[in-house]
DNA sequence: TTGAAAGCGCTAACAA
DNA sequence: TTGTTAGCGCTTTCAA
């Protein structure tokens, strides 16, 4: 097996010193243009690529970003966010010669261990913190580890790190208004994990708007899993018809899909007997019947902006918060006016 | 900002040479038990962790595995396989101190570039090759790059690498038998990408079994996207009732869900007017109405076995192919006997 | 069983 | 503008 060419091989081929090769190939100033070109073609000729480990050892940069996803294995599969989010990250990372180190861990203990390992072993230059929780320990942990991060959303703890956020309040406001305008007076919210900041904020906004409109609101917190969405729906629809909600807003699309299935199995027509809405968007929501009303999110946009923000931070630029375009209400067939006489 | 402790710090604390620290902490023989214990506690005291780059430079091991996923961004989001697959990989990797470098790329060009970058820069010790295609160039590419890989399934090109496979043929056979036994005589298959080996193999097995049973089979190849599943379904159900299939088997669950929605929108009852089956399993399939008949796959099991196989290979053990438990038919509400007089 | 020294491939001083 | 020389933090000889 032939040895991979090193910078010394390039230097020999180009008839220069390896120090100069390093300068030339890293686009540093102070190299004669001809020499630079000669070095470059020598490198191409022998197919040289800088070794990441060697470079990292001196530059103290790994050119890698860490994403640690903490989700129960059964929930991660149905979460429509991550795949597109990662594709968005990747679009920026590959362009800038960076890689993504991904971990999927089952619980908070494994999560902390993974952060410590990734930072302690010097494997990544920074972290992407998703699914912020209340009093999230990860912000302080990353700081303690001497690393940096970007958070998706604004943490409720002091954070030295830039945040990327999307305005969701108006979207929820629009959604509840839209349902109230259709004539719904009892609207349930099968909320996501209330310990997660985004789940919590959406629930609060839902309650605020419902109260402002004089709509009767019932909130059931869950864990974002379709199972939980299904069982919450059974409870809601099993109540006395006079108390029963005529519209249900779910914390994410998979729960909404599961809830819609329960409603249909119990003989409720959607949307005539009960209107169903997701939150957070998804591709599959367009393809169920009836198609799911939801609030759009654009996971790929999240990914692109988060990656760019974190790379700038790692490059020593001043951290700047970024705000994405607000979530927009997408009305599809799963919501409509409530029928006077339910089946 | 305080400097991270190095092996020299540990050596000083323990009063030994750094060479000995290396031997002791890597469980190499020839170190006095007391000394080893002393070194270990010194390392713990000052919180030392070996730097991955430095270690990689001498050991020529990165302790990282590469996974390059080539999917159109719109399809990756709905694919139920990857999230759980990655969680399965991770379960093994974290236990063995390895990390996963993940890339999501849009097309074959970006794919090749990514393999070259990851291997050329010495960022990973080996690759995980999913979604094998016909005459897949990646097997030769990885070999050319001097790296190693594990393939999910058996490539149709000569491969020096171990393969992990799951027996799918019997499951498909069972599924078609099951449908034929219910009385279906016209069964369509909305197949996945026919350029992908698993999609192709499943289609062939479907056709073989259908022919053996004297069932009329119609096959539509697609790209695995829910959109394609939906439009294929419109075509199939728009035909003359005497030609119309009474059962449709989709290449994956998202397509089946989209197809079921189309059927329902067109006024077909599922399963009375048309039976719907997925393939490949998914969590969300349990939570649509009616729940989706499918063939189970266990992405997490794939992940665990693939990771273990690749790590063994990287460790220099002889490559051994592994075969997972066969895919099993899971009958749910979306399939049933065809009604004599369709609506 | 331990220490000393060399070197992995690169970057970054500093000289020339 | 270019060459020389030290390291970065670790593993691995080779001596002692």
XYZ file of C-alpha atoms (C1' of nucleotides) in Angstrom:
718
model
C 0.000 0.000 0.000
C 1.577 3.246 -1.110
C 2.127 6.000 1.390
C -0.075 9.057 1.098
C 1.934 12.057 -0.133
C 2.882 14.580 2.522
C 3.772 18.204 2.367
C 7.418 17.182 2.129
C 6.716 15.354 -1.117
C 5.074 18.451 -2.522
C 8.061 20.558 -1.473
C 10.478 18.186 -3.142
C 8.430 18.125 -6.357
C 8.185 21.878 -6.496
C 11.796 22.370 -5.450
C 10.930 24.510 -2.449
C 10.758 24.142 1.304
C 7.747 22.731 3.006
C 7.212 25.922 4.951
C 6.671 27.692 1.704
C 4.279 25.022 0.535
C 2.202 25.615 3.629
C 2.131 29.349 3.017
C 1.315 28.953 -0.643
C -1.462 26.439 -0.234
C -3.132 28.292 2.585
C -3.361 31.449 0.514
C -1.113 33.372 2.833
C 0.451 36.558 1.514
C 4.130 36.886 0.738
C 4.543 34.112 -1.802
C 5.655 34.827 -5.353
C 2.764 34.265 -7.733
C 4.767 31.985 -10.014
C 6.052 29.969 -7.119
C 2.576 29.640 -5.723
C 1.314 28.361 -9.049
C 4.201 25.910 -9.318
C 3.554 24.614 -5.820
C -0.113 24.294 -6.515
C 0.404 22.236 -9.621
C 2.980 20.078 -7.869
C 0.404 19.384 -5.163
C -2.212 18.548 -7.765
C 0.207 16.335 -9.660
C 0.935 14.070 -6.768
C -2.580 14.360 -5.371
C -1.677 15.866 -2.074
C -4.291 16.692 0.523
C -3.413 18.123 3.909
C -3.798 15.654 6.725
C -6.551 16.822 9.034
C -4.915 15.530 12.202
C -1.554 17.132 11.544
C -3.151 20.383 10.621
C -5.372 20.303 13.653
C -2.409 19.699 15.921
C -0.772 22.996 15.066
C -3.713 25.113 14.031
C -5.786 24.079 17.040
C -8.723 23.849 14.703
C -10.442 20.593 13.895
C -12.621 21.864 11.050
C -15.415 19.847 12.577
C -18.648 20.845 14.277
C -20.532 18.713 16.761
C -24.243 18.009 16.823
C -25.513 15.952 19.732
C -29.132 14.943 19.393
C -30.792 13.740 22.560
C -33.969 11.900 21.771
C -35.554 8.690 22.639
C -34.796 6.376 19.706
C -38.497 5.905 19.046
C -39.085 9.637 18.677
C -36.080 10.501 16.608
C -37.325 8.341 13.782
C -40.550 10.242 13.349
C -39.047 13.671 13.808
C -39.185 15.375 10.439
C -36.793 18.112 11.498
C -33.360 16.599 11.679
C -32.743 15.120 8.275
C -33.449 18.341 6.436
C -31.725 20.370 9.126
C -28.575 18.335 8.665
C -28.779 18.690 4.903
C -28.924 22.444 5.461
C -25.920 22.383 7.761
C -24.034 20.315 5.270
C -24.628 22.724 2.415
C -22.593 25.321 4.280
C -20.072 23.017 5.928
C -18.929 21.254 2.775
C -18.438 24.569 1.055
C -16.118 25.649 3.826
C -14.221 22.396 4.198
C -15.809 21.457 7.469
C -17.385 18.218 8.599
C -20.190 17.361 10.939
C -19.697 14.989 13.833
C -23.097 13.642 14.767
C -24.132 11.851 17.926
C -27.561 10.508 18.724
C -27.875 9.759 22.417
C -30.774 8.414 24.447
C -30.655 10.536 27.608
C -29.142 13.481 29.429
C -26.339 11.449 31.002
C -25.108 10.174 27.674
C -25.552 13.666 26.330
C -23.215 15.202 28.897
C -20.682 12.458 28.420
C -20.730 13.034 24.686
C -20.178 16.768 25.003
C -17.262 16.101 27.332
C -15.763 13.552 25.008
C -16.128 15.613 21.863
C -14.707 18.739 23.444
C -12.176 16.988 25.676
C -10.712 14.945 22.867
C -10.508 18.044 20.740
C -12.736 16.606 18.062
C -14.861 19.640 17.269
C -14.477 23.399 17.198
C -17.998 24.078 18.381
C -21.435 22.704 19.033
C -24.910 23.088 17.680
C -27.438 23.065 20.490
C -30.940 22.053 19.410
C -34.096 21.438 21.423
C -33.262 23.858 24.216
C -34.694 22.853 27.559
C -35.538 24.879 30.624
C -32.390 25.730 32.579
C -30.521 23.882 29.898
C -27.219 22.661 31.323
C -25.559 22.487 27.928
C -24.884 26.183 27.608
C -22.807 26.268 30.774
C -21.282 22.906 29.945
C -19.969 24.041 26.586
C -18.605 27.205 28.179
C -16.963 25.164 30.947
C -15.375 22.948 28.336
C -13.860 26.016 26.715
C -15.766 25.476 23.534
C -18.404 27.507 21.727
C -21.893 26.914 20.414
C -24.879 28.278 18.610
C -28.307 27.685 20.087
C -31.507 27.116 18.156
C -33.662 29.610 19.944
C -32.926 31.737 22.973
C -31.969 29.870 26.163
C -33.587 30.871 29.462
C -30.164 30.891 31.103
C -27.397 33.432 30.566
C -25.609 32.468 27.392
C -22.420 33.806 25.865
C -23.339 32.204 22.556
C -25.217 33.519 19.557
C -28.758 32.311 19.024
C -30.642 31.668 15.823
C -34.366 31.959 16.222
C -37.562 31.881 14.298
C -40.542 33.915 15.251
C -43.341 31.464 16.011
C -45.716 33.539 18.106
C -47.439 35.277 15.231
C -47.901 31.997 13.381
C -49.639 30.459 16.367
C -51.634 33.573 16.839
C -52.723 33.374 13.196
C -53.606 29.722 13.585
C -55.786 30.210 16.640
C -57.435 33.240 15.086
C -58.086 31.265 11.941
C -59.727 28.468 13.926
C -61.765 30.861 16.042
C -62.922 32.686 12.944
C -64.149 29.390 11.544
C -66.370 29.138 14.587
C -64.379 26.911 16.902
C -64.940 27.747 20.534
C -63.299 24.754 22.177
C -59.764 24.160 20.952
C -57.339 21.675 22.435
C -53.591 21.796 22.260
C -51.716 18.525 22.422
C -48.456 20.201 23.278
C -44.955 18.899 22.946
C -42.551 18.366 25.781
C -43.201 21.257 28.129
C -39.643 21.048 29.343
C -38.438 22.101 25.936
C -38.363 25.807 25.371
C -40.000 25.733 21.976
C -42.765 23.423 23.167
C -43.311 25.615 26.186
C -43.328 28.882 24.256
C -45.824 27.559 21.759
C -48.118 26.364 24.477
C -47.992 29.724 26.210
C -48.705 31.579 23.012
C -51.580 29.221 22.300
C -53.042 29.919 25.718
C -52.563 33.650 25.449
C -54.311 33.879 22.121
C -57.098 31.527 23.121
C -57.785 33.585 26.222
C -57.727 36.837 24.284
C -60.315 35.391 21.929
C -62.458 33.885 24.648
C -61.844 30.406 23.287
C -61.967 27.497 25.694
C -58.498 25.902 25.625
C -57.438 22.511 26.914
C -53.752 21.719 26.971
C -52.193 18.273 27.237
C -48.421 18.150 27.458
C -46.763 15.140 25.824
C -43.332 14.007 24.701
C -43.760 14.752 20.990
C -44.231 11.062 20.144
C -47.042 9.864 17.884
C -48.069 7.435 20.641
C -48.621 10.292 23.039
C -50.445 12.230 20.364
C -52.724 9.282 19.779
C -53.554 8.644 23.402
C -54.153 12.320 24.153
C -56.580 12.358 21.261
C -58.486 9.375 22.589
C -58.924 11.180 25.878
C -60.028 14.409 24.263
C -62.540 12.821 21.937
C -63.873 10.453 24.559
C -65.372 13.271 26.594
C -68.939 14.532 26.636
C -69.878 16.079 23.271
C -70.618 19.398 24.940
C -67.073 19.573 26.323
C -65.356 17.978 23.406
C -62.969 20.211 21.449
C -63.879 20.816 17.833
C -60.309 21.549 16.887
C -57.011 20.141 18.072
C -53.614 21.725 17.535
C -50.686 19.338 17.919
C -47.126 20.203 18.840
C -45.745 18.621 15.701
C -46.942 16.953 12.544
C -46.313 13.306 13.494
C -48.519 13.740 16.555
C -51.146 15.431 14.417
C -51.089 12.574 11.938
C -51.462 10.049 14.729
C -54.232 12.111 16.293
C -56.068 12.373 13.012
C -55.888 8.611 12.627
C -57.389 8.124 16.075
C -60.191 10.551 15.280
C -60.969 8.717 12.067
C -60.855 5.337 13.750
C -63.341 6.598 16.337
C -65.642 7.670 13.530
C -65.030 11.392 13.584
C -64.859 13.111 10.242
C -61.915 15.442 9.708
C -62.449 18.364 9.517
C -66.248 18.268 9.821
C -66.363 16.789 13.304
C -62.927 17.783 14.420
C -60.300 20.026 12.862
C -56.697 18.907 13.125
C -53.601 21.027 12.861
C -49.944 20.222 13.198
C -47.129 22.598 14.018
C -43.614 22.803 12.736
C -44.300 21.581 9.215
C -43.304 18.373 7.465
C -43.308 16.903 4.010
C -45.473 13.960 4.933
C -48.196 16.249 6.234
C -48.883 17.266 2.646
C -49.524 13.669 1.766
C -51.973 12.439 4.339
C -55.721 12.668 3.883
C -56.922 15.207 4.549
C -53.674 17.123 4.129
C -52.460 18.680 7.316
C -52.787 22.318 8.240
C -49.574 23.352 9.934
C -47.085 26.133 10.568
C -44.198 25.956 8.206
C -40.725 25.623 9.466
C -37.813 25.348 7.099
C -35.341 22.963 8.667
C -32.845 23.421 5.852
C -32.857 27.174 6.364
C -32.254 26.626 10.059
C -29.308 24.426 9.132
C -27.738 26.865 6.732
C -27.988 29.830 9.064
C -26.879 27.926 12.143
C -23.838 26.548 10.333
C -22.835 29.943 8.992
C -23.282 31.555 12.402
C -21.227 28.928 14.193
C -18.431 28.965 11.635
C -18.181 32.731 11.900
C -17.956 32.412 15.642
C -15.252 29.773 15.385
C -13.407 32.035 12.981
C -13.294 34.628 15.693
C -15.894 36.952 14.303
C -18.202 38.674 16.734
C -21.217 36.530 17.531
C -24.410 37.884 16.055
C -27.895 36.585 16.681
C -29.917 35.765 13.611
C -33.654 35.727 13.135
C -35.230 33.633 10.413
C -38.365 34.469 8.482
C -41.422 34.005 10.722
C -43.261 30.709 10.674
C -46.226 30.947 8.331
C -49.619 29.374 8.620
C -50.279 26.782 5.938
C -53.936 25.937 5.654
C -54.775 22.566 4.169
C -57.740 20.248 4.264
C -57.555 19.019 7.854
C -59.103 22.168 9.278
C -62.482 23.710 8.558
C -65.648 25.037 10.117
C -67.184 22.844 12.835
C -70.476 21.216 11.903
C -73.471 22.193 14.014
C -74.613 18.652 14.658
C -71.638 16.367 15.193
C -72.004 12.784 14.035
C -8.169 30.546 29.155
C -6.285 27.709 30.747
C -4.385 25.237 28.613
C -5.793 21.750 28.323
C -3.573 19.264 30.202
C -1.310 17.162 28.003
C 0.357 13.861 28.519
C 3.419 15.728 29.748
C 1.386 17.163 32.603
C 0.228 13.712 33.568
C 3.793 12.444 33.462
C 5.007 15.241 35.678
C 2.191 14.677 38.174
C 2.851 10.970 38.345
C 6.587 11.433 38.369
C 7.208 9.241 35.333
C 8.025 9.722 31.667
C 5.359 10.460 29.158
C 6.183 7.310 27.230
C 5.199 5.316 30.248
C 1.982 7.267 30.622
C 1.089 6.311 27.098
C 1.772 2.636 27.775
C -0.137 2.689 31.042
C -3.208 4.465 29.796
C -3.505 2.369 26.670
C -3.531 -0.836 28.680
C -0.300 -2.042 27.169
C 1.574 -4.797 28.989
C 4.843 -4.235 30.772
C 3.834 -1.578 33.244
C 4.018 -2.161 36.963
C 0.532 -2.422 38.415
C 1.177 0.189 41.105
C 2.709 2.580 38.622
C -0.226 2.112 36.285
C -2.654 2.909 39.077
C -0.653 5.966 40.052
C -0.580 7.213 36.488
C -4.269 6.614 36.114
C -5.179 8.604 39.171
C -2.844 11.391 38.150
C -4.617 11.546 34.807
C -7.986 11.603 36.526
C -6.828 14.267 38.963
C -5.896 16.750 36.331
C -8.681 15.707 33.984
C -6.522 14.593 31.120
C -8.004 13.319 27.873
C -5.855 12.285 24.957
C -6.013 14.711 22.069
C -7.614 13.010 19.098
C -5.487 14.770 16.495
C -2.187 14.009 18.165
C -3.148 10.426 18.680
C -4.341 10.113 15.126
C -1.067 11.488 13.817
C 0.975 8.644 15.191
C -1.539 5.856 15.381
C -2.857 6.502 11.870
C -6.305 5.936 13.255
C -8.905 8.652 13.426
C -11.449 6.802 15.526
C -14.075 8.157 13.197
C -16.345 6.483 10.677
C -17.881 8.189 7.679
C -21.466 7.997 6.518
C -22.288 9.805 3.293
C -25.987 9.902 2.546
C -26.907 10.800 -1.008
C -30.503 11.800 -1.216
C -32.477 14.575 -2.627
C -33.185 16.884 0.325
C -36.907 16.458 -0.136
C -36.672 12.677 0.176
C -34.284 12.494 3.069
C -36.777 14.181 5.331
C -39.413 11.556 4.895
C -37.074 8.603 5.004
C -37.794 6.795 8.240
C -34.612 4.737 8.019
C -31.734 7.030 8.785
C -32.509 8.490 12.166
C -32.938 5.134 13.834
C -30.069 3.660 11.823
C -27.755 6.367 13.108
C -28.958 5.840 16.661
C -28.029 2.186 16.212
C -24.586 3.033 14.870
C -24.065 5.413 17.731
C -24.865 2.819 20.374
C -21.826 0.857 19.261
C -19.560 3.746 18.338
C -19.841 5.604 21.616
C -19.089 2.440 23.510
C -15.888 2.051 21.552
C -14.779 5.659 21.655
C -15.534 6.326 18.021
C -17.433 9.142 16.386
C -19.567 9.384 13.309
C -18.838 11.899 10.589
C -22.038 12.430 8.664
C -22.504 14.034 5.285
C -25.764 14.561 3.470
C -25.161 15.345 -0.175
C -27.592 16.043 -2.991
C -26.059 14.131 -5.906
C -23.430 11.688 -7.109
C -20.848 14.369 -7.868
C -20.967 15.797 -4.390
C -20.944 12.247 -3.107
C -17.676 11.394 -4.832
C -16.094 14.646 -3.722
C -17.096 13.938 -0.154
C -15.612 10.453 -0.165
C -12.372 11.861 -1.575
C -12.273 14.627 1.007
C -13.054 12.431 3.964
C -10.532 9.778 2.992
C -7.941 12.143 1.528
C -7.861 14.370 4.561
C -7.591 11.342 6.775
C -10.770 12.130 8.605
C -12.244 8.665 8.865
C -11.038 5.098 9.180
C -13.778 3.637 7.055
C -17.104 4.186 5.390
C -20.636 2.943 5.702
C -22.178 2.470 2.279
C -25.972 2.577 2.266
C -28.451 2.520 -0.596
C -26.305 0.457 -2.936
C -26.914 1.226 -6.575
C -26.340 -0.843 -9.692
C -22.659 -0.870 -10.631
C -22.113 1.263 -7.584
C -18.926 3.289 -8.025
C -18.406 3.750 -4.325
C -17.015 0.300 -3.684
C -14.131 0.824 -6.119
C -13.745 4.415 -4.998
C -13.246 3.497 -1.373
C -10.759 0.813 -2.387
C -8.919 3.278 -4.620
C -8.733 5.706 -1.737
C -7.077 3.046 0.347
C -9.897 2.996 2.825
C -12.381 0.342 3.852
C -16.124 0.039 4.079
C -19.097 -2.054 4.998
C -21.995 -2.240 2.581
C -25.657 -2.513 3.483
C -26.529 -5.375 1.246
C -24.474 -7.157 -1.371
C -23.120 -5.012 -4.220
C -23.435 -6.249 -7.800
C -19.783 -5.408 -8.381
C -16.781 -7.241 -6.979
C -16.246 -5.996 -3.459
C -13.427 -6.578 -1.020
C -15.605 -5.368 1.805
C -17.896 -7.189 4.174
C -21.621 -6.873 3.625
C -24.438 -6.808 6.130
C -27.714 -7.968 4.686
C -31.242 -8.714 5.626
C -33.250 -11.350 3.926
C -36.206 -9.604 2.296
C -37.303 -12.113 -0.289
C -39.325 -14.313 2.031
C -41.057 -11.322 3.540
C -42.174 -10.115 0.138
C -43.166 -13.614 -0.765
C -45.257 -13.800 2.396
C -46.840 -10.445 1.649
C -47.866 -11.328 -1.890
C -49.123 -14.719 -0.754
C -51.104 -13.073 1.982
C -52.721 -10.665 -0.471
C -53.433 -13.410 -3.006
C -54.970 -15.570 -0.301
C -57.303 -12.703 0.572
C -58.529 -12.881 -2.991
C -56.546 -10.174 -4.716
C -55.820 -11.007 -8.332
C -54.542 -7.638 -9.532
C -51.751 -6.267 -7.370
C -49.676 -3.223 -8.190
C -46.224 -2.449 -6.943
C -45.210 1.178 -6.675
C -41.542 0.358 -6.520
C -38.688 2.430 -5.236
C -35.778 3.629 -7.274
C -35.023 0.764 -9.622
C -31.415 1.866 -9.774
C -31.044 1.013 -6.125
C -30.252 -2.587 -5.444
C -32.760 -3.040 -2.648
C -35.527 -1.413 -4.669
C -34.654 -3.575 -7.630
C -34.436 -6.801 -5.666
C -37.777 -6.205 -4.049
C -39.417 -5.487 -7.344
C -38.003 -8.674 -8.839
C -39.144 -10.743 -5.915
C -42.567 -9.178 -6.150
C -42.786 -10.068 -9.817
C -41.523 -13.603 -9.261
C -44.038 -14.354 -6.568
C -46.898 -12.701 -8.422
C -46.152 -14.748 -11.490
C -45.882 -17.953 -9.516
C -49.313 -17.283 -8.046
C -50.889 -16.229 -11.306
C -51.524 -12.748 -9.973
C -51.622 -9.857 -12.415
C -48.825 -7.518 -11.446
C -48.271 -3.903 -12.466
C -45.035 -2.252 -11.507
C -44.343 1.486 -11.434
C -40.804 2.506 -10.562
C -40.445 5.769 -8.631
C -37.863 7.637 -6.626
C -39.141 6.695 -3.152
C -40.711 10.121 -2.632
C -44.252 10.542 -1.308
C -44.994 12.761 -4.325
C -44.129 9.934 -6.679
C -46.141 7.504 -4.582
C -49.115 9.815 -4.766
C -48.997 10.362 -8.504
C -48.467 6.678 -9.265
C -51.526 5.962 -7.169
C -53.633 8.446 -9.105
C -52.643 6.709 -12.311
C -53.378 3.255 -10.959
C -56.758 4.113 -9.517
C -57.794 6.177 -12.502
C -57.942 3.158 -14.770
C -60.932 1.077 -15.782
C -62.389 -0.761 -12.760
C -61.810 -4.095 -14.458
C -58.089 -3.359 -14.751
C -57.712 -1.492 -11.541
C -55.543 -3.172 -8.908
C -57.285 -4.117 -5.696
C -54.066 -4.011 -3.751
C -50.987 -1.813 -3.974
C -47.623 -2.551 -2.434
C -45.363 0.476 -2.041
C -41.591 0.521 -1.872
C -41.588 2.285 1.470
C -44.014 3.498 4.093
C -44.021 7.207 3.232
C -45.085 6.377 -0.312
C -47.737 4.039 1.030
C -49.077 6.735 3.335
C -49.215 9.204 0.448
C -50.851 6.581 -1.756
C -53.428 5.771 0.857
C -54.277 9.464 1.138
C -54.797 9.683 -2.603
C -57.040 6.635 -2.562
C -59.115 8.129 0.227
C -59.339 11.482 -1.478
C -60.605 9.746 -4.607
C -63.285 8.066 -2.544
C -61.817 4.594 -2.272
C -62.210 2.869 1.020
C -59.083 1.277 2.460
C -58.921 -1.658 2.608
C -62.376 -2.490 1.219
C -61.829 -0.968 -2.202
C -58.088 -1.071 -2.258
C -55.569 -2.664 0.068
C -52.420 -0.709 0.819
C -49.122 -2.052 2.022
C -45.818 -0.379 2.730
C -42.406 -1.981 2.819
C -39.464 -1.389 5.058
C -41.393 -0.479 8.172
C -41.753 2.792 10.038
C -43.109 4.099 13.294
C -45.547 6.479 11.699
C -47.165 3.640 9.748
C -48.590 2.379 13.029
C -50.304 5.694 13.567
C -52.119 6.384 10.344
C -55.673 5.240 9.713
C -55.980 2.507 8.807
C -52.634 1.417 10.225
C -50.213 0.319 7.580
C -49.379 -3.263 6.728
C -45.653 -3.436 6.066
C -42.515 -5.531 6.274
C -40.553 -4.754 9.344
C -37.051 -3.550 9.104
C -35.123 -2.677 12.205
C -32.939 0.271 11.324
C -31.320 0.322 14.747
C -30.295 -3.317 14.384
C -28.791 -2.490 10.996
C -26.865 0.300 12.656
C -25.509 -1.783 15.499
C -24.365 -4.631 13.300
C -22.892 -2.412 10.597
C -20.931 -0.422 13.163
C -19.580 -3.528 14.855
C -18.630 -5.071 11.519
C -16.829 -1.986 10.300
C -14.971 -1.456 13.552
C -13.778 -5.045 13.503
C -12.550 -4.538 9.967
C -10.759 -1.325 10.907
C -9.191 -3.187 13.822
C -7.696 -5.587 11.329
C -9.960 -8.503 12.004
C -10.992 -10.624 9.066
C -14.060 -9.226 7.363
C -17.118 -11.350 7.909
C -20.479 -10.887 6.279
C -23.418 -10.692 8.603
C -27.035 -11.560 7.979
C -29.782 -10.002 10.066
C -33.033 -11.633 11.040
C -35.334 -11.815 8.008
C -37.848 -9.053 7.412
C -41.207 -10.072 8.819
C -44.661 -9.341 7.523
C -46.652 -7.084 9.814
C -50.334 -7.142 8.993
C -52.344 -4.110 10.044
C -55.610 -2.568 9.033
C -54.706 -1.221 5.615
C -54.995 -4.600 3.918
C -57.955 -6.922 3.695
C -60.108 -8.897 1.344
C -61.300 -7.045 -1.762
C -64.995 -6.289 -1.865
C -66.944 -7.905 -4.724
C -68.670 -4.690 -5.740
C -66.349 -1.765 -5.450
C -67.887 1.557 -4.526
C 9.838 -1.959 34.253
C 11.106 2.597 33.019
C 13.297 6.740 30.514
C 15.006 9.114 26.516
C 14.495 10.314 21.997
C 12.655 10.282 17.497
C 9.009 11.292 14.534
C 3.871 11.419 12.707
C 2.495 15.914 8.987
C 1.707 20.151 9.549
C 2.067 25.462 10.920
C 4.520 29.390 12.418
C 8.294 31.760 14.089
C 12.481 33.598 12.725
C 16.480 34.092 9.577
C 18.461 34.681 5.435
C 10.335 36.018 -1.148
C 12.174 31.786 0.606
C 14.513 28.335 3.888
C 15.309 26.656 8.537
C 13.867 25.326 12.824
C 10.793 24.386 16.504
C 7.200 22.564 18.155
C 1.725 20.803 18.416
C 0.580 16.006 21.746
C 0.961 11.725 21.138
C 3.050 6.682 20.190
C 6.864 3.863 19.631
C 11.238 2.424 19.207
C 15.524 1.496 21.715
C 18.405 1.694 25.833
C 19.102 1.470 30.458
